[in-house]
PDB file of C-alpha atoms in Angstrom:
ATOM      1  CA  UNK A  66      31.717   8.641 -31.288  1.00 56.00           C
ATOM      2  CA  UNK A  67      28.632   9.346 -29.063  1.00 59.00           C
ATOM      3  CA  UNK A  68      27.721   8.412 -25.374  1.00 60.00           C
ATOM      4  CA  UNK A  69      25.487   7.511 -23.927  1.00 62.00           C
ATOM      5  CA  UNK A  70      25.049   9.148 -20.613  1.00 72.00           C
ATOM      6  CA  UNK A  71      22.798   7.794 -17.390  1.00 81.00           C
ATOM      7  CA  UNK A  72      21.611  10.496 -15.494  1.00 87.00           C
ATOM      8  CA  UNK A  73      21.122   9.993 -11.592  1.00 92.00           C
ATOM      9  CA  UNK A  74      18.022   9.758 -10.061  1.00 94.00           C
ATOM     10  CA  UNK A  75      17.220   9.628  -5.887  1.00 95.00           C
ATOM     11  CA  UNK A  76      15.224   6.962  -4.095  1.00 95.00           C
ATOM     12  CA  UNK A  77      13.485   8.703  -1.309  1.00 95.00           C
ATOM     13  CA  UNK A  78      10.825   6.766   0.981  1.00 94.00           C
ATOM     14  CA  UNK A  79       9.170   8.457   4.208  1.00 94.00           C
ATOM     15  CA  UNK A  80       6.296   6.781   6.490  1.00 94.00           C
ATOM     16  CA  UNK A  81       4.993   7.214   9.106  1.00 92.00           C
ATOM     17  CA  UNK A  82       2.932   4.433  11.720  1.00 91.00           C
ATOM     18  CA  UNK A  83       4.120   1.490  12.321  1.00 91.00           C
ATOM     19  CA  UNK A  84       4.790  -0.360   9.530  1.00 91.00           C
ATOM     20  CA  UNK A  85       7.276  -1.061   6.823  1.00 92.00           C
ATOM     21  CA  UNK A  86       8.535  -1.131   2.908  1.00 93.00           C
ATOM     22  CA  UNK A  87      11.361  -1.612   0.987  1.00 94.00           C
ATOM     23  CA  UNK A  88      11.986  -0.947  -2.346  1.00 95.00           C
ATOM     24  CA  UNK A  89      13.891  -4.174  -4.364  1.00 95.00           C
ATOM     25  CA  UNK A  90      15.609  -3.638  -8.493  1.00 93.00           C
ATOM     26  CA  UNK A  91      14.073  -7.233  -9.345  1.00 92.00           C
ATOM     27  CA  UNK A  92      11.835  -9.681  -8.130  1.00 89.00           C
ATOM     28  CA  UNK A  93      12.676 -13.483  -8.401  1.00 86.00           C
ATOM     29  CA  UNK A  94       9.657 -15.460 -10.789  1.00 81.00           C
ATOM     30  CA  UNK A  95       7.585 -16.136  -7.881  1.00 75.00           C
ATOM     31  CA  UNK A  96       6.611 -12.742  -7.132  1.00 77.00           C
ATOM     32  CA  UNK A  97       9.519 -12.730  -4.227  1.00 80.00           C
ATOM     33  CA  UNK A  98      12.122  -9.507  -3.739  1.00 87.00           C
ATOM     34  CA  UNK A  99      15.310 -10.410  -5.155  1.00 88.00           C
ATOM     35  CA  UNK A 100      19.055  -9.973  -3.461  1.00 90.00           C
ATOM     36  CA  UNK A 101      18.983  -7.159  -0.890  1.00 92.00           C
ATOM     37  CA  UNK A 102      17.106  -4.239  -0.413  1.00 93.00           C
ATOM     38  CA  UNK A 103      17.432  -0.628  -1.642  1.00 92.00           C
ATOM     39  CA  UNK A 104      18.838   1.865   1.536  1.00 86.00           C
ATOM     40  CA  UNK A 105      16.776   5.660   0.950  1.00 80.00           C
ATOM     41  CA  UNK A 106      19.379   7.911  -1.292  1.00 87.00           C
ATOM     42  CA  UNK A 107      19.652   4.633  -3.840  1.00 91.00           C
ATOM     43  CA  UNK A 108      20.238   6.019  -6.980  1.00 93.00           C
ATOM     44  CA  UNK A 109      18.278   5.041  -9.423  1.00 94.00           C
ATOM     45  CA  UNK A 110      17.986   5.573 -13.181  1.00 93.00           C
ATOM     46  CA  UNK A 111      15.465   6.054 -16.217  1.00 93.00           C
ATOM     47  CA  UNK A 112      13.307   2.866 -16.992  1.00 93.00           C
ATOM     48  CA  UNK A 113      14.613   1.041 -13.663  1.00 94.00           C
ATOM     49  CA  UNK A 114      11.877  -0.716 -12.771  1.00 94.00           C
ATOM     50  CA  UNK A 115      11.379  -0.562  -8.470  1.00 95.00           C
ATOM     51  CA  UNK A 116       9.258  -3.219  -6.838  1.00 94.00           C
ATOM     52  CA  UNK A 117       7.194  -1.873  -3.407  1.00 95.00           C
ATOM     53  CA  UNK A 118       6.556  -3.645  -1.071  1.00 93.00           C
ATOM     54  CA  UNK A 119       5.276  -2.812   2.057  1.00 93.00           C
ATOM     55  CA  UNK A 120       3.181  -4.741   4.952  1.00 91.00           C
ATOM     56  CA  UNK A 121       1.901  -2.883   8.655  1.00 90.00           C
ATOM     57  CA  UNK A 122       2.527  -4.511  12.405  1.00 89.00           C
ATOM     58  CA  UNK A 123      -0.044  -5.942  13.517  1.00 86.00           C
ATOM     59  CA  UNK A 124      -3.164  -4.099  14.867  1.00 85.00           C
ATOM     60  CA  UNK A 125      -2.633  -1.510  12.055  1.00 89.00           C
ATOM     61  CA  UNK A 126      -3.304  -1.368   8.170  1.00 89.00           C
ATOM     62  CA  UNK A 127      -1.107   1.379   5.485  1.00 91.00           C
ATOM     63  CA  UNK A 128      -3.850   4.398   5.446  1.00 90.00           C
ATOM     64  CA  UNK A 129      -2.180   5.639   2.357  1.00 92.00           C
ATOM     65  CA  UNK A 130       0.277   6.022  -0.513  1.00 94.00           C
ATOM     66  CA  UNK A 131       1.419   8.643  -2.855  1.00 95.00           C
ATOM     67  CA  UNK A 132       4.456   8.780  -5.103  1.00 96.00           C
ATOM     68  CA  UNK A 133       5.897  11.134  -7.302  1.00 96.00           C
ATOM     69  CA  UNK A 134       8.507  10.503 -10.390  1.00 95.00           C
ATOM     70  CA  UNK A 135      10.264  13.519 -11.579  1.00 94.00           C
ATOM     71  CA  UNK A 136       7.877  15.666 -10.280  1.00 93.00           C
ATOM     72  CA  UNK A 137       3.901  14.394 -11.034  1.00 94.00           C
ATOM     73  CA  UNK A 138       2.687  13.526  -7.670  1.00 94.00           C
ATOM     74  CA  UNK A 139       0.285  10.279  -8.176  1.00 94.00           C
ATOM     75  CA  UNK A 140      -2.642   9.099  -4.894  1.00 94.00           C
ATOM     76  CA  UNK A 141      -2.681   5.929  -5.020  1.00 92.00           C
ATOM     77  CA  UNK A 142      -5.366   3.508  -4.168  1.00 88.00           C
ATOM     78  CA  UNK A 143      -4.750   0.730  -2.048  1.00 86.00           C
ATOM     79  CA  UNK A 144      -7.328  -1.386  -3.863  1.00 82.00           C
ATOM     80  CA  UNK A 145      -6.108  -0.173  -7.193  1.00 86.00           C
ATOM     81  CA  UNK A 146      -3.186   0.003  -7.402  1.00 90.00           C
ATOM     82  CA  UNK A 147      -1.270  -2.610  -5.024  1.00 89.00           C
ATOM     83  CA  UNK A 148      -1.471  -6.556  -5.630  1.00 88.00           C
ATOM     84  CA  UNK A 149      -2.089  -8.439  -2.425  1.00 83.00           C
ATOM     85  CA  UNK A 150       0.605 -10.882  -1.733  1.00 81.00           C
ATOM     86  CA  UNK A 151       0.424 -14.094  -0.202  1.00 71.00           C
ATOM     87  CA  UNK A 152       2.498 -12.884   3.453  1.00 78.00           C
ATOM     88  CA  UNK A 153       0.116 -10.519   3.612  1.00 80.00           C
ATOM     89  CA  UNK A 154       2.220  -7.309   2.426  1.00 86.00           C
ATOM     90  CA  UNK A 155       1.687  -4.577  -0.519  1.00 89.00           C
ATOM     91  CA  UNK A 156       3.278  -4.851  -3.891  1.00 91.00           C
ATOM     92  CA  UNK A 157       3.372  -2.255  -6.064  1.00 93.00           C
ATOM     93  CA  UNK A 158       5.880  -2.067  -9.125  1.00 94.00           C
ATOM     94  CA  UNK A 159       7.435   1.473 -10.243  1.00 95.00           C
ATOM     95  CA  UNK A 160       9.394   2.539 -13.308  1.00 95.00           C
ATOM     96  CA  UNK A 161      11.528   5.477 -12.732  1.00 95.00           C
ATOM     97  CA  UNK A 162      11.269   8.013 -14.759  1.00 95.00           C
ATOM     98  CA  UNK A 163      13.244  10.859 -12.689  1.00 94.00           C
ATOM     99  CA  UNK A 164      14.160  11.208  -8.457  1.00 95.00           C
ATOM    100  CA  UNK A 165      11.130   9.033  -6.864  1.00 96.00           C
ATOM    101  CA  UNK A 166      10.148  10.313  -3.671  1.00 96.00           C
ATOM    102  CA  UNK A 167       7.536   6.496  -2.025  1.00 96.00           C
ATOM    103  CA  UNK A 168       4.987   8.399   0.274  1.00 96.00           C
ATOM    104  CA  UNK A 169       3.301   5.661   3.181  1.00 95.00           C
ATOM    105  CA  UNK A 170       1.243   6.050   5.911  1.00 94.00           C
ATOM    106  CA  UNK A 171       0.358   3.027   8.680  1.00 92.00           C
ATOM    107  CA  UNK A 172      -2.852   3.935  11.405  1.00 90.00           C
ATOM    108  CA  UNK A 173      -4.420   2.097  13.807  1.00 86.00           C
ATOM    109  CA  UNK A 174      -7.048  -0.470  12.914  1.00 76.00           C
ATOM    110  CA  UNK A 175     -10.191   0.150  14.872  1.00 63.00           C
ATOM    111  CA  UNK A 176     -10.321  -2.686  17.590  1.00 52.00           C
ATOM    112  CA  UNK A 177     -13.632  -3.016  16.068  1.00 49.00           C
ATOM    113  CA  UNK A 178     -12.405  -4.362  13.255  1.00 44.00           C
ATOM    114  CA  UNK A 179      -9.616  -6.911  14.667  1.00 43.00           C
ATOM    115  CA  UNK A 180     -11.820  -8.790  16.838  1.00 43.00           C
ATOM    116  CA  UNK A 181     -14.598 -11.633  15.793  1.00 44.00           C
ATOM    117  CA  UNK A 182     -18.260 -11.422  17.052  1.00 41.00           C
ATOM    118  CA  UNK A 183     -19.200 -14.427  17.961  1.00 44.00           C
ATOM    119  CA  UNK A 184     -22.459 -13.071  20.078  1.00 48.00           C
ATOM    120  CA  UNK A 185     -24.833 -13.447  16.511  1.00 52.00           C
ATOM    121  CA  UNK A 186     -25.684  -9.448  16.405  1.00 68.00           C
ATOM    122  CA  UNK A 187     -25.701  -7.920  13.450  1.00 82.00           C
ATOM    123  CA  UNK A 188     -23.102  -7.363  10.995  1.00 85.00           C
ATOM    124  CA  UNK A 189     -20.323  -4.212  11.816  1.00 84.00           C
ATOM    125  CA  UNK A 190     -19.285  -1.859   8.537  1.00 84.00           C
ATOM    126  CA  UNK A 191     -15.710  -0.220   8.274  1.00 82.00           C
ATOM    127  CA  UNK A 192     -14.239   1.817   6.202  1.00 82.00           C
ATOM    128  CA  UNK A 193     -10.378   1.840   5.161  1.00 79.00           C
ATOM    129  CA  UNK A 194      -9.508   4.282   7.577  1.00 75.00           C
ATOM    130  CA  UNK A 195     -11.242   0.970  10.620  1.00 76.00           C
ATOM    131  CA  UNK A 196     -14.359   3.441  11.714  1.00 79.00           C
ATOM    132  CA  UNK A 197     -16.974   2.044  12.351  1.00 83.00           C
ATOM    133  CA  UNK A 198     -20.655   3.459  10.426  1.00 86.00           C
ATOM    134  CA  UNK A 199     -23.441   2.453  10.004  1.00 88.00           C
ATOM    135  CA  UNK A 200     -25.488  -0.662   8.246  1.00 87.00           C
ATOM    136  CA  UNK A 201     -28.171   2.423   6.934  1.00 88.00           C
ATOM    137  CA  UNK A 202     -25.594   5.616   6.161  1.00 88.00           C
ATOM    138  CA  UNK A 203     -22.842   2.881   4.042  1.00 88.00           C
ATOM    139  CA  UNK A 204     -22.404   5.087   1.021  1.00 87.00           C
ATOM    140  CA  UNK A 205     -21.252   3.735  -2.942  1.00 85.00           C
ATOM    141  CA  UNK A 206     -17.150   2.903  -1.481  1.00 84.00           C
ATOM    142  CA  UNK A 207     -14.900  -0.329  -0.492  1.00 84.00           C
ATOM    143  CA  UNK A 208     -16.403  -1.049   2.817  1.00 83.00           C
ATOM    144  CA  UNK A 209     -15.304  -4.199   5.009  1.00 82.00           C
ATOM    145  CA  UNK A 210     -18.092  -6.521   6.892  1.00 82.00           C
ATOM    146  CA  UNK A 211     -17.582  -8.450  10.084  1.00 81.00           C
ATOM    147  CA  UNK A 212     -20.533 -11.032  10.540  1.00 77.00           C
ATOM    148  CA  UNK A 213     -18.830 -13.081  12.907  1.00 68.00           C
ATOM    149  CA  UNK A 214     -15.777 -15.048  12.539  1.00 64.00           C
ATOM    150  CA  UNK A 215     -16.311 -13.508   8.688  1.00 72.00           C
ATOM    151  CA  UNK A 216     -14.419 -10.395   7.995  1.00 75.00           C
ATOM    152  CA  UNK A 217     -14.840  -9.664   4.025  1.00 77.00           C
ATOM    153  CA  UNK A 218     -14.222  -6.364   2.262  1.00 80.00           C
ATOM    154  CA  UNK A 219     -17.249  -5.676  -0.397  1.00 83.00           C
ATOM    155  CA  UNK A 220     -18.086  -2.633  -2.693  1.00 79.00           C
ATOM    156  CA  UNK A 221     -21.507  -1.069  -2.292  1.00 80.00           C
ATOM    157  CA  UNK A 222     -22.638   0.928  -5.707  1.00 71.00           C
TER     158      UNK A 222
END
């Protein structure tokens, strides 16, 4: 008789800056977390699907995220690898292939990106790190444009 045996792997989550995250083993049909969040050091198994939710504190933003899964490190794109939830948090599913280490870094958002301007002046542009970029120096990439009370994420090609 052949016995199958689950191999135990470990989940590790590190955060720096002002924000928080939670990892769940399940989500509801609505996309909301189901059950209790997993604690750091939790035992996981090959093929498990982990559901990562990350949220920044007011005035802060998630600036980088990386996942090491079975020793393979991947830098995640905040725009392409995460889904924005209705509550403003970011979501990502991760299928376990070995030990999983998640590293999230939060940083302050430039005060200029936080406050709308109503003085009729030209739009202002910020990179995803909250640093203002002059309009004549925009290169291909994703920016936050603020024009009065209007805030948009734009793509320059």
